[in-house]
Short mmCIF file of C-alpha atoms in Angstrom, two decimals:
data_model
loop_
_atom_site.label_atom_id
_atom_site.label_comp_id
_atom_site.label_asym_id
_atom_site.label_seq_id
_atom_site.Cartn_x
_atom_site.Cartn_y
_atom_site.Cartn_z
CA MET A 1 0.00 0.00 0.00
CA ASP A 2 2.66 2.45 -1.09
CA GLY A 3 4.39 2.06 2.24
CA GLU A 4 1.49 3.56 4.19
CA ALA A 5 -0.77 2.14 6.87
CA GLY A 6 -4.44 2.11 6.10
CA LEU A 7 -7.55 -0.01 5.77
CA VAL A 8 -7.88 -2.14 2.61
CA ILE A 9 -11.35 -3.19 1.54
CA GLU A 10 -11.70 -5.94 -1.06
CA LEU A 11 -15.03 -5.66 -2.88
CA ASP A 12 -14.49 -8.43 -5.42
CA THR A 13 -12.08 -11.24 -6.36
CA ASP A 14 -8.41 -11.27 -7.35
CA TRP A 15 -6.72 -8.03 -8.32
CA GLU A 16 -3.12 -7.19 -9.06
CA PRO A 17 -1.78 -3.63 -8.71
CA ARG A 18 0.23 -2.10 -11.51
CA ASP A 19 3.95 -1.77 -11.07
CA PRO A 20 4.97 1.79 -10.17
CA PRO A 21 6.63 3.81 -12.94
CA VAL A 22 10.40 3.31 -13.09
CA GLY A 23 12.88 6.16 -13.45
CA SER A 24 12.34 9.90 -13.69
CA VAL A 25 13.74 12.87 -15.51
CA TRP A 26 16.42 14.85 -13.63
CA ARG A 27 15.29 18.28 -12.53
CA VAL A 28 16.31 21.05 -10.18
CA GLY A 29 15.62 20.19 -6.53
CA ARG A 30 12.06 20.65 -5.31
CA ARG A 31 12.93 23.21 -2.62
CA THR A 32 14.91 25.26 -5.13
CA ARG A 33 12.00 25.26 -7.59
CA LEU A 34 9.59 26.25 -4.83
CA ALA A 35 11.82 29.15 -3.74
CA ILE A 36 12.20 30.36 -7.35
CA GLY A 37 8.44 30.17 -7.88
CA MET A 38 7.61 32.09 -4.71
CA LEU A 39 10.19 34.81 -5.48
CA THR A 40 8.89 35.16 -9.05
CA CYS A 41 5.32 35.45 -7.81
CA LEU A 42 6.21 38.08 -5.17
CA LEU A 43 8.03 40.20 -7.76
CA LEU A 44 5.11 39.91 -10.17
CA VAL A 45 2.56 40.93 -7.55
CA ALA A 46 4.76 43.79 -6.36
CA VAL A 47 4.81 45.48 -9.76
CA SER A 48 1.07 45.11 -10.33
CA ALA A 49 -1.06 48.06 -9.21
CA ARG A 50 -4.42 46.98 -10.65
CA PRO A 51 -7.13 46.89 -7.92
CA VAL A 52 -8.75 43.47 -7.64
CA ALA A 53 -10.93 41.56 -5.21
CA PRO A 54 -9.02 40.06 -2.25
CA VAL A 55 -7.52 36.71 -3.25
CA PRO A 56 -5.68 33.97 -1.37
CA ALA A 57 -2.13 32.81 -1.86
CA PHE A 58 -1.35 29.09 -1.71
CA ARG A 59 1.13 26.88 0.11
CA LEU A 60 1.94 23.23 -0.48
CA VAL A 61 0.66 21.05 2.36
CA GLU A 62 1.02 17.48 1.08
CA SER A 63 1.69 15.18 -1.87
CA VAL A 64 -0.25 11.92 -2.21
CA PRO A 65 0.79 8.96 -4.39
CA ALA A 66 -0.64 8.75 -7.91
CA SER A 67 0.28 7.64 -11.42
CA PRO A 68 -0.26 9.31 -14.80
CA GLY A 69 -3.87 8.86 -15.88
CA ASP A 70 -5.28 8.53 -12.35
CA PHE A 71 -8.40 10.53 -11.54
CA TYR A 72 -8.53 12.49 -8.29
CA SER A 73 -11.13 14.57 -6.49
CA LEU A 74 -11.18 16.93 -3.52
CA SER A 75 -14.02 17.01 -1.03
CA GLY A 76 -13.76 18.99 2.19
CA ASP A 77 -10.94 17.48 4.25
CA GLN A 78 -10.32 14.48 1.99
CA VAL A 79 -8.73 13.75 -1.39
CA PHE A 80 -9.62 10.63 -3.36
CA VAL A 81 -7.41 9.03 -6.02
CA VAL A 82 -9.12 6.64 -8.45
CA ARG A 83 -7.04 4.32 -10.61
CA SER A 84 -8.32 2.19 -13.49
CA THR A 85 -6.55 -1.16 -13.86
CA PRO A 86 -6.72 -2.62 -17.40
CA PRO A 87 -7.07 -5.24 -18.73
CA ALA A 88 -9.35 -6.28 -15.86
CA ARG A 89 -10.81 -2.74 -15.96
CA ARG A 90 -11.33 -2.62 -12.26
CA SER A 91 -10.93 0.54 -10.22
CA ARG A 92 -9.01 1.18 -7.04
CA ILE A 93 -9.87 4.15 -4.89
CA ASP A 94 -7.58 5.53 -2.17
CA ALA A 95 -8.69 8.10 0.41
CA TYR A 96 -6.33 10.53 2.16
CA SER A 97 -7.07 13.04 4.92
CA LEU A 98 -6.18 16.72 4.64
CA PRO A 99 -4.11 18.65 5.37
CA GLY A 100 -1.74 15.89 6.56
CA GLY A 101 -2.21 13.44 3.68
CA ARG A 102 -2.66 10.38 5.93
CA HIS A 103 -3.81 7.30 3.99
CA GLN A 104 -7.25 6.37 5.36
CA TRP A 105 -8.46 3.46 3.28
CA ARG A 106 -8.34 1.65 -0.06
CA ALA A 107 -11.25 -0.06 -1.83
CA LEU A 108 -11.11 -2.32 -4.89
CA LEU A 109 -14.21 -1.93 -7.01
CA PRO A 110 -15.77 -4.76 -9.02
CA ALA A 111 -15.14 -4.89 -12.76
CA GLN A 112 -16.92 -2.25 -14.85
CA LEU A 113 -17.53 0.07 -11.90
CA TYR A 114 -15.97 3.51 -11.60
CA ALA A 115 -16.01 5.75 -8.53
CA TYR A 116 -17.35 9.33 -8.43
CA PRO A 117 -16.31 11.10 -5.21
CA ALA A 118 -18.63 14.04 -5.97
CA ALA A 119 -21.06 13.00 -3.20
CA ALA A 120 -18.32 12.88 -0.55
CA THR A 121 -19.64 16.14 0.93
CA VAL A 122 -22.45 14.01 2.39
CA GLY A 123 -20.08 11.22 3.42
CA VAL A 124 -20.69 8.96 0.40
CA ILE A 125 -18.63 7.84 -2.59
CA LEU A 126 -20.72 6.68 -5.57
CA ALA A 127 -19.63 4.05 -8.07
CA GLU A 128 -21.39 3.33 -11.33
CA GLY A 129 -21.13 0.92 -14.24
CA THR A 130 -19.15 2.22 -17.20
CA ASN A 131 -19.77 -0.55 -19.75
CA PRO A 132 -23.10 -0.18 -21.62
CA GLN A 133 -22.96 -3.89 -22.51
CA GLN A 134 -23.12 -4.87 -18.82
CA PRO A 135 -26.12 -4.62 -16.47
CA ARG A 136 -26.01 -1.21 -14.83
CA GLN A 137 -25.62 -0.83 -11.09
CA VAL A 138 -24.95 1.89 -8.54
CA MET A 139 -22.87 1.28 -5.42
CA ALA A 140 -22.42 3.65 -2.47
CA LEU A 141 -19.31 3.57 -0.24
CA ASP A 142 -18.75 5.23 3.11
CA ALA A 143 -16.33 8.13 2.51
CA ALA A 144 -14.86 7.71 6.00
CA THR A 145 -14.12 3.97 5.79
CA GLY A 146 -14.61 2.76 2.21
CA SER A 147 -17.13 0.12 3.30
CA VAL A 148 -20.15 -0.63 1.09
CA LEU A 149 -23.34 1.11 2.23
CA TRP A 150 -25.73 -0.17 -0.44
CA ARG A 151 -26.04 -1.43 -4.02
CA LEU A 152 -28.81 -1.02 -6.57
CA ALA A 153 -28.99 -3.18 -9.71
CA ASP A 154 -30.26 -2.05 -13.13
CA ALA A 155 -29.80 1.59 -12.14
CA MET A 156 -27.85 4.71 -13.05
CA VAL A 157 -27.41 8.03 -11.27
CA PHE A 158 -29.84 10.48 -12.83
CA ASP A 159 -28.53 13.90 -13.83
CA ASP A 160 -25.07 15.21 -12.95
CA THR A 161 -23.36 13.46 -10.03
CA THR A 162 -22.02 16.83 -8.83
CA SER A 163 -25.59 17.74 -7.85
CA VAL A 164 -25.93 14.82 -5.43
CA GLY A 165 -26.73 15.86 -1.86
CA PRO A 166 -28.39 14.10 1.12
CA ARG A 167 -30.86 12.72 -1.42
CA MET A 168 -30.21 11.55 -4.97
CA LEU A 169 -32.26 10.62 -8.05
CA VAL A 170 -31.65 7.33 -9.82
CA PHE A 171 -33.11 5.96 -13.04
CA VAL A 172 -34.02 2.27 -12.74
CA ALA A 173 -34.54 0.29 -15.96
CA PRO A 174 -34.56 -3.49 -15.46
CA SER A 175 -34.43 -5.59 -18.63
CA GLY A 176 -38.00 -6.13 -19.77
CA GLY A 177 -39.38 -4.44 -16.66
CA PRO A 178 -41.00 -1.08 -15.90
CA ARG A 179 -38.79 2.00 -15.88
CA GLU A 180 -38.96 4.40 -12.97
CA LEU A 181 -37.34 7.31 -11.18
CA ARG A 182 -36.48 6.90 -7.51
CA LEU A 183 -35.39 9.45 -4.96
CA LEU A 184 -33.05 7.73 -2.50
CA ASP A 185 -31.50 8.67 0.79
CA THR A 186 -27.88 8.96 -0.34
CA ARG A 187 -26.50 7.51 2.88
CA SER A 188 -28.82 4.53 3.40
CA GLY A 189 -30.13 3.89 -0.12
CA ALA A 190 -33.70 3.86 1.26
CA THR A 191 -36.39 4.87 -1.24
CA VAL A 192 -38.03 8.23 -0.42
CA TRP A 193 -40.40 7.97 -3.41
CA SER A 194 -40.61 6.25 -6.75
CA ARG A 195 -42.47 7.17 -9.89
CA PRO A 196 -42.97 5.10 -13.06
CA LEU A 197 -41.69 6.46 -16.36
CA PRO A 198 -43.88 5.15 -19.20
CA ALA A 199 -42.24 4.66 -22.59
CA GLY A 200 -41.36 8.00 -24.18
CA THR A 201 -41.49 9.96 -20.91
CA ARG A 202 -38.59 12.34 -20.42
CA ALA A 203 -37.32 13.94 -17.21
CA LYS A 204 -35.01 16.80 -16.26
CA VAL A 205 -33.81 18.16 -12.93
CA LEU A 206 -34.23 21.93 -12.65
CA ALA A 207 -32.91 24.47 -10.15
CA SER A 208 -34.57 24.86 -6.73
CA ARG A 209 -35.08 21.09 -6.48
CA ARG A 210 -37.77 20.86 -9.14
CA LEU A 211 -38.24 18.09 -11.66
CA VAL A 212 -39.99 18.38 -15.03
CA LEU A 213 -41.55 15.32 -16.73
CA ARG A 214 -42.69 15.36 -20.35
CA SER A 215 -44.68 12.53 -21.92
CA ALA A 216 -44.47 11.47 -25.56
CA ASP A 217 -47.72 13.30 -26.34
CA GLY A 218 -46.40 16.59 -24.93
CA SER A 219 -48.25 16.57 -21.61
CA ALA A 220 -45.96 17.71 -18.79
CA GLN A 221 -45.70 18.15 -15.04
CA ILE A 222 -43.35 20.03 -12.76
CA LEU A 223 -42.78 18.19 -9.49
CA ASP A 224 -41.28 19.05 -6.14
CA GLU A 225 -38.20 16.81 -6.12
CA ASP A 226 -38.28 16.17 -2.37
CA THR A 227 -41.87 14.89 -2.29
CA ALA A 228 -42.82 14.14 -5.93
CA ARG A 229 -45.83 16.41 -5.40
CA THR A 230 -47.15 17.89 -8.67
CA LEU A 231 -46.76 21.68 -8.66
CA VAL A 232 -48.21 22.42 -12.10
CA SER A 233 -49.42 20.52 -15.19
CA GLY A 234 -49.56 21.57 -18.82
CA ARG A 235 -48.17 20.85 -22.26
CA LEU A 236 -44.72 21.24 -23.80
CA ASP A 237 -43.40 20.96 -27.35
CA THR A 238 -42.57 17.37 -28.28
CA ASP A 239 -39.30 16.05 -29.64
CA SER A 240 -40.07 13.95 -32.68
CA TYR A 241 -36.57 12.51 -33.02
CA GLN A 242 -35.91 11.04 -29.55
CA SER A 243 -36.58 7.32 -29.34
CA PRO A 244 -38.67 6.01 -26.42
CA LEU A 245 -36.09 3.19 -26.21
CA ASP A 246 -33.25 5.64 -25.54
CA ASP A 247 -31.16 4.48 -22.56
CA SER A 248 -31.32 7.88 -20.87
CA PRO A 249 -34.63 9.58 -20.02
CA GLY A 250 -33.22 13.12 -20.04
CA PHE A 251 -34.11 15.91 -22.47
CA GLY A 252 -33.13 19.49 -23.20
CA ALA A 253 -34.61 21.73 -20.52
CA LEU A 254 -33.39 24.28 -18.00
CA SER A 255 -34.75 26.97 -15.73
CA ALA A 256 -33.87 30.62 -16.27
CA GLY A 257 -35.42 32.78 -13.58
CA ASP A 258 -39.19 32.21 -13.64
CA ARG A 259 -39.03 30.56 -17.08
CA LEU A 260 -38.71 26.96 -18.22
CA ILE A 261 -36.65 26.71 -21.41
CA VAL A 262 -37.17 23.61 -23.59
CA THR A 263 -35.35 22.54 -26.77
CA TYR A 264 -36.82 20.19 -29.36
CA LEU A 265 -36.02 18.91 -32.84
CA LEU A 266 -37.83 19.87 -36.02
CA PRO A 267 -37.40 18.20 -39.46
CA HIS A 268 -33.99 18.46 -41.13
CA ASP A 269 -32.22 18.69 -37.75
CA VAL A 270 -33.47 22.21 -37.08
CA THR A 271 -33.73 23.01 -33.37
CA GLY A 272 -36.60 24.87 -31.76
CA VAL A 273 -36.44 26.66 -28.42
CA SER A 274 -39.53 27.51 -26.37
CA ALA A 275 -40.04 29.36 -23.10
CA TYR A 276 -42.84 28.66 -20.60
CA GLN A 277 -43.97 30.41 -17.45
CA MET A 278 -42.72 28.14 -14.68
CA SER A 279 -45.78 28.60 -12.45
CA THR A 280 -48.38 27.86 -15.15
CA LEU A 281 -46.56 26.22 -18.10
CA ASP A 282 -48.15 28.83 -20.37
CA LYS A 283 -46.04 29.22 -23.52
CA LEU A 284 -44.38 32.64 -23.72
CA TRP A 285 -42.52 32.33 -27.02
CA SER A 286 -41.01 29.86 -29.48
CA THR A 287 -38.26 30.29 -32.05
CA GLU A 288 -36.15 28.27 -34.49
CA VAL A 289 -32.39 28.57 -34.06
CA GLY A 290 -31.04 26.69 -37.07
CA GLU A 291 -28.89 23.59 -37.00
CA ARG A 292 -28.94 20.98 -34.26
CA VAL A 293 -28.13 22.56 -30.89
CA LEU A 294 -25.59 20.98 -28.55
CA ASN A 295 -26.00 23.22 -25.53
CA VAL A 296 -28.35 25.84 -24.08
CA ALA A 297 -27.14 27.79 -21.06
CA ASP A 298 -28.39 30.59 -18.87
CA CYS A 299 -25.92 33.40 -19.63
CA LEU A 300 -27.40 35.97 -17.22
CA ALA A 301 -29.02 38.58 -19.46
CA VAL A 302 -29.39 36.16 -22.41
CA LEU A 303 -29.74 32.48 -23.27
CA CYS A 304 -26.68 31.07 -25.01
CA VAL A 305 -27.76 28.60 -27.69
CA SER A 306 -24.69 26.80 -29.04
CA SER A 307 -24.09 24.32 -31.88
CA ASP A 308 -20.74 22.84 -32.90
CA ASP A 309 -19.61 25.97 -34.76
CA ASN A 310 -21.60 29.01 -33.59
CA MET A 311 -23.51 30.57 -30.71
CA ILE A 312 -26.70 32.61 -30.71
CA ALA A 313 -27.77 34.86 -27.82
CA VAL A 314 -31.54 34.81 -27.31
CA ASP A 315 -33.55 37.26 -25.20
CA PRO A 316 -35.18 35.09 -22.47
CA ALA A 317 -38.16 37.47 -22.28
CA THR A 318 -39.07 37.50 -25.98
CA GLY A 319 -37.09 34.81 -27.82
CA GLU A 320 -35.56 37.43 -30.12
CA ARG A 321 -31.96 37.07 -31.25
CA ARG A 322 -29.71 39.63 -29.57
CA TRP A 323 -26.43 38.70 -31.26
CA ALA A 324 -24.59 35.77 -32.84
CA THR A 325 -20.99 34.69 -33.34
CA LEU A 326 -19.19 32.15 -35.50
CA ARG A 327 -16.05 32.16 -33.32
CA TRP A 328 -17.28 31.22 -29.86
CA ILE A 329 -19.47 28.40 -28.49
CA MET A 330 -20.70 26.76 -25.24
CA GLY A 331 -21.52 29.89 -23.25
CA GLY A 332 -22.16 30.25 -19.52
CA GLY A 333 -22.12 33.01 -16.90
CA LEU A 334 -18.91 34.24 -15.23
CA GLY A 335 -18.81 37.40 -13.12
CA GLY A 336 -21.62 39.15 -15.01
CA LEU A 337 -20.14 38.22 -18.40
CA VAL A 338 -20.57 35.33 -20.85
CA GLN A 339 -17.85 32.71 -20.68
CA ALA A 340 -17.29 30.95 -24.01
CA THR A 341 -14.65 28.88 -25.78
CA ASN A 342 -13.31 29.04 -29.30
CA VAL A 343 -14.32 26.89 -32.26
CA PRO A 344 -11.21 24.70 -32.82
CA GLY A 345 -9.61 25.06 -36.23
CA GLU A 346 -6.32 25.02 -38.08
CA GLN A 347 -5.58 28.62 -37.12
CA ASP A 348 -6.53 28.16 -33.47
CA PRO A 349 -6.55 24.45 -32.53
CA ASP A 350 -6.20 24.83 -28.76
CA GLY A 351 -9.06 25.59 -26.42
CA ARG A 352 -9.28 29.30 -25.60
CA VAL A 353 -11.68 30.90 -23.14
CA VAL A 354 -13.06 34.41 -23.65
CA LEU A 355 -15.46 36.73 -21.84
CA LEU A 356 -18.20 38.43 -23.86
CA ASP A 357 -20.57 41.27 -23.05
CA PRO A 358 -24.00 39.58 -22.63
CA GLU A 359 -25.82 42.58 -24.10
CA THR A 360 -23.79 42.92 -27.32
CA GLY A 361 -21.56 39.85 -27.68
CA ARG A 362 -18.55 42.15 -27.77
CA LEU A 363 -15.26 40.55 -26.72
CA THR A 364 -14.39 41.91 -23.26
CA LEU A 365 -11.38 39.75 -22.42
CA ASP A 366 -9.51 36.98 -24.22
CA LEU A 367 -8.22 34.75 -21.42
CA GLY A 368 -5.80 33.01 -23.79
CA ASP A 369 -4.52 29.93 -22.00
CA TRP A 370 -6.02 30.91 -18.64
CA SER A 371 -8.69 28.37 -17.64
CA PRO A 372 -11.34 29.10 -14.96
CA LEU A 373 -11.46 26.71 -12.02
CA GLU A 374 -14.93 25.35 -11.25
CA PRO A 375 -16.98 25.87 -9.20
CA ILE A 376 -17.21 29.65 -9.47
CA ILE A 377 -19.00 31.04 -6.41
CA ARG A 378 -20.71 34.41 -6.50
CA GLY A 379 -19.02 36.93 -4.21
CA GLN A 380 -15.67 35.10 -4.28
CA PRO A 381 -12.84 35.85 -6.70
CA ALA A 382 -12.93 33.70 -9.84
CA LEU A 383 -9.65 31.75 -9.90
CA LEU A 384 -7.91 30.57 -13.07
CA THR A 385 -4.80 28.57 -13.92
CA THR A 386 -2.28 28.54 -16.76
CA GLY A 387 1.02 26.86 -17.58
CA ARG A 388 2.29 29.75 -19.67
CA ARG A 389 5.97 30.49 -20.27
CA GLY A 390 8.26 30.49 -17.28
CA PRO A 391 9.41 27.88 -14.76
CA LEU A 392 7.97 24.36 -14.85
CA GLY A 393 4.62 24.61 -13.09
CA THR A 394 1.25 26.35 -13.08
CA TRP A 395 0.25 29.93 -12.35
CA VAL A 396 -2.92 30.75 -10.40
CA GLY A 397 -4.65 34.00 -11.32
CA ALA A 398 -7.66 35.97 -10.14
CA LEU A 399 -10.15 37.74 -12.38
CA ASP A 400 -10.67 41.38 -11.41
CA ARG A 401 -14.10 42.67 -10.43
CA ALA A 402 -14.76 44.21 -13.84
CA GLY A 403 -13.79 41.04 -15.71
CA THR A 404 -11.21 42.93 -17.76
CA ALA A 405 -7.91 41.39 -16.58
CA VAL A 406 -6.39 38.40 -14.82
CA ARG A 407 -3.84 39.05 -12.07
CA PRO A 408 -1.33 36.27 -11.28
CA VAL A 409 -1.43 35.62 -7.51
CA ALA A 410 0.50 32.37 -6.97
CA PHE A 411 2.89 29.98 -8.68
CA LEU A 412 2.66 26.21 -8.11
CA PRO A 413 5.99 24.55 -8.96
CA ASP A 414 5.73 21.22 -10.83
CA ALA A 415 1.92 21.43 -11.17
CA MET A 416 0.90 20.17 -14.61
CA ARG A 417 -1.10 22.57 -16.73
CA GLY A 418 -4.82 21.82 -16.91
CA THR A 419 -4.85 19.25 -14.09
CA CYS A 420 -5.82 21.37 -11.07
CA GLU A 421 -9.08 20.92 -9.18
CA ILE A 422 -10.47 23.33 -6.59
CA ASP A 423 -12.60 22.69 -3.51
CA ARG A 424 -14.31 25.49 -1.59
CA THR A 425 -16.55 23.47 0.74
CA GLY A 426 -14.33 24.13 3.74
CA ARG A 427 -10.79 25.42 3.48
CA LEU A 428 -9.76 26.48 -0.01
CA TYR A 429 -7.77 23.56 -1.47
CA LEU A 430 -6.18 23.00 -4.87
CA ALA A 431 -5.09 19.57 -6.09
CA CYS A 432 -2.79 19.34 -9.13
CA SER A 433 -0.88 16.53 -10.81
CA ASP A 434 2.86 16.80 -10.28
CA TYR A 435 5.23 16.25 -13.21
CA ASP A 436 7.02 13.71 -11.01
CA GLY A 437 3.85 11.63 -10.49
CA PRO A 438 2.07 12.44 -7.20
CA VAL A 439 -0.90 14.74 -6.61
CA ASP A 440 0.15 17.94 -4.83
CA ILE A 441 -2.32 19.54 -2.42
CA TRP A 442 -2.18 23.31 -1.95
CA VAL A 443 -4.17 25.28 0.63
CA GLY A 444 -5.21 28.91 0.26
CA ARG A 445 -4.08 31.33 2.93
CA PRO A 446 -6.67 33.81 4.23
CA ALA A 447 -7.70 36.31 1.56
CA SER A 448 -5.72 39.52 1.33
CA ASP A 449 -5.22 42.31 -1.15
CA GLY A 450 -1.85 40.85 -2.11
#
């Protein structure tokens, strides 16, 4: 167990760990690199006079063992490292405590299951089947010990696992049996409520713990997710191209203020977008937006409707087009602006993030190779990372209040570009892959003006 004491939990039969990587590339000593990085950062901050929101600096608190390709996740005072083990395709998950990095436990997952530590904030690690040819199942592990809490066959976590809290939605679809949605107690697996999903019925989780169901004939209901109580009934536009045999019951819908936004397909792969009053399901407007849409997002003052090569901004009150662009796609809100990425091409193959004015679509700031760290919490500085020119490592930057510039605030020696994850549930932690193999854990000092 990498030379550390800890609890090992075997959840299935024989498993053999991979041999650790052999050899490494010679580099300057770690303490020397750290000193150079800190000095560089202090000099950079000293010459910057731009006023920004208070931001934290970071210090290295621990490194935990990992190999290239391992997945890791932060949650409160723990970090989890998940390793896939081909050809058996099993997963091993190791848990470490923070800030000390003590190894707590190791669990070996059955074949075709993969762990998602996103629910660890409620003391649970979820594992799900990854092979569509195998019967689906969901398994819950205790985040403190790694022991199995419950299993559910023929099931998949419904909606994004990052939204899992004390209760979670699962979609149950046994072979040849009735399909249903169940709300479970995340800790015990006990059923809070269940609701059948007839063939062709689609479901989507909305904000404020609401759930919208749409039948094949267009009839719809908005439910309270905690109780399954029907809040309102009505009709929505139907999607003529989604098969009732589709493995996932989701469909394109989101809430934007007091409006329900629904996407649907018309002939020739043209996408329609409609808005409904959330409290009544009365239709407010409907518009066609051209080719098949890949993403619709609430971009504050507008709706960002994105395909694979353009983005259209739609007025959520009227459905009218406000602006369009052929350069940027996949919009979302960031600090009062629209966050978008470039359309990859020969002239600009790498992913670039930009900020656009939601009213006009005008480019406000090209972030270049700065990448925002999710989640972004309102009222806290938006943090970004980049591995731009300079010493081997990653810079951390903070977006100013106006969204017009990024100020470098810390340098993380040896941190690989694009690998950092942030956690704000308790202390501010960053976890980044180290070029030498392990996962480095950095903690943010109390916020200051730098």
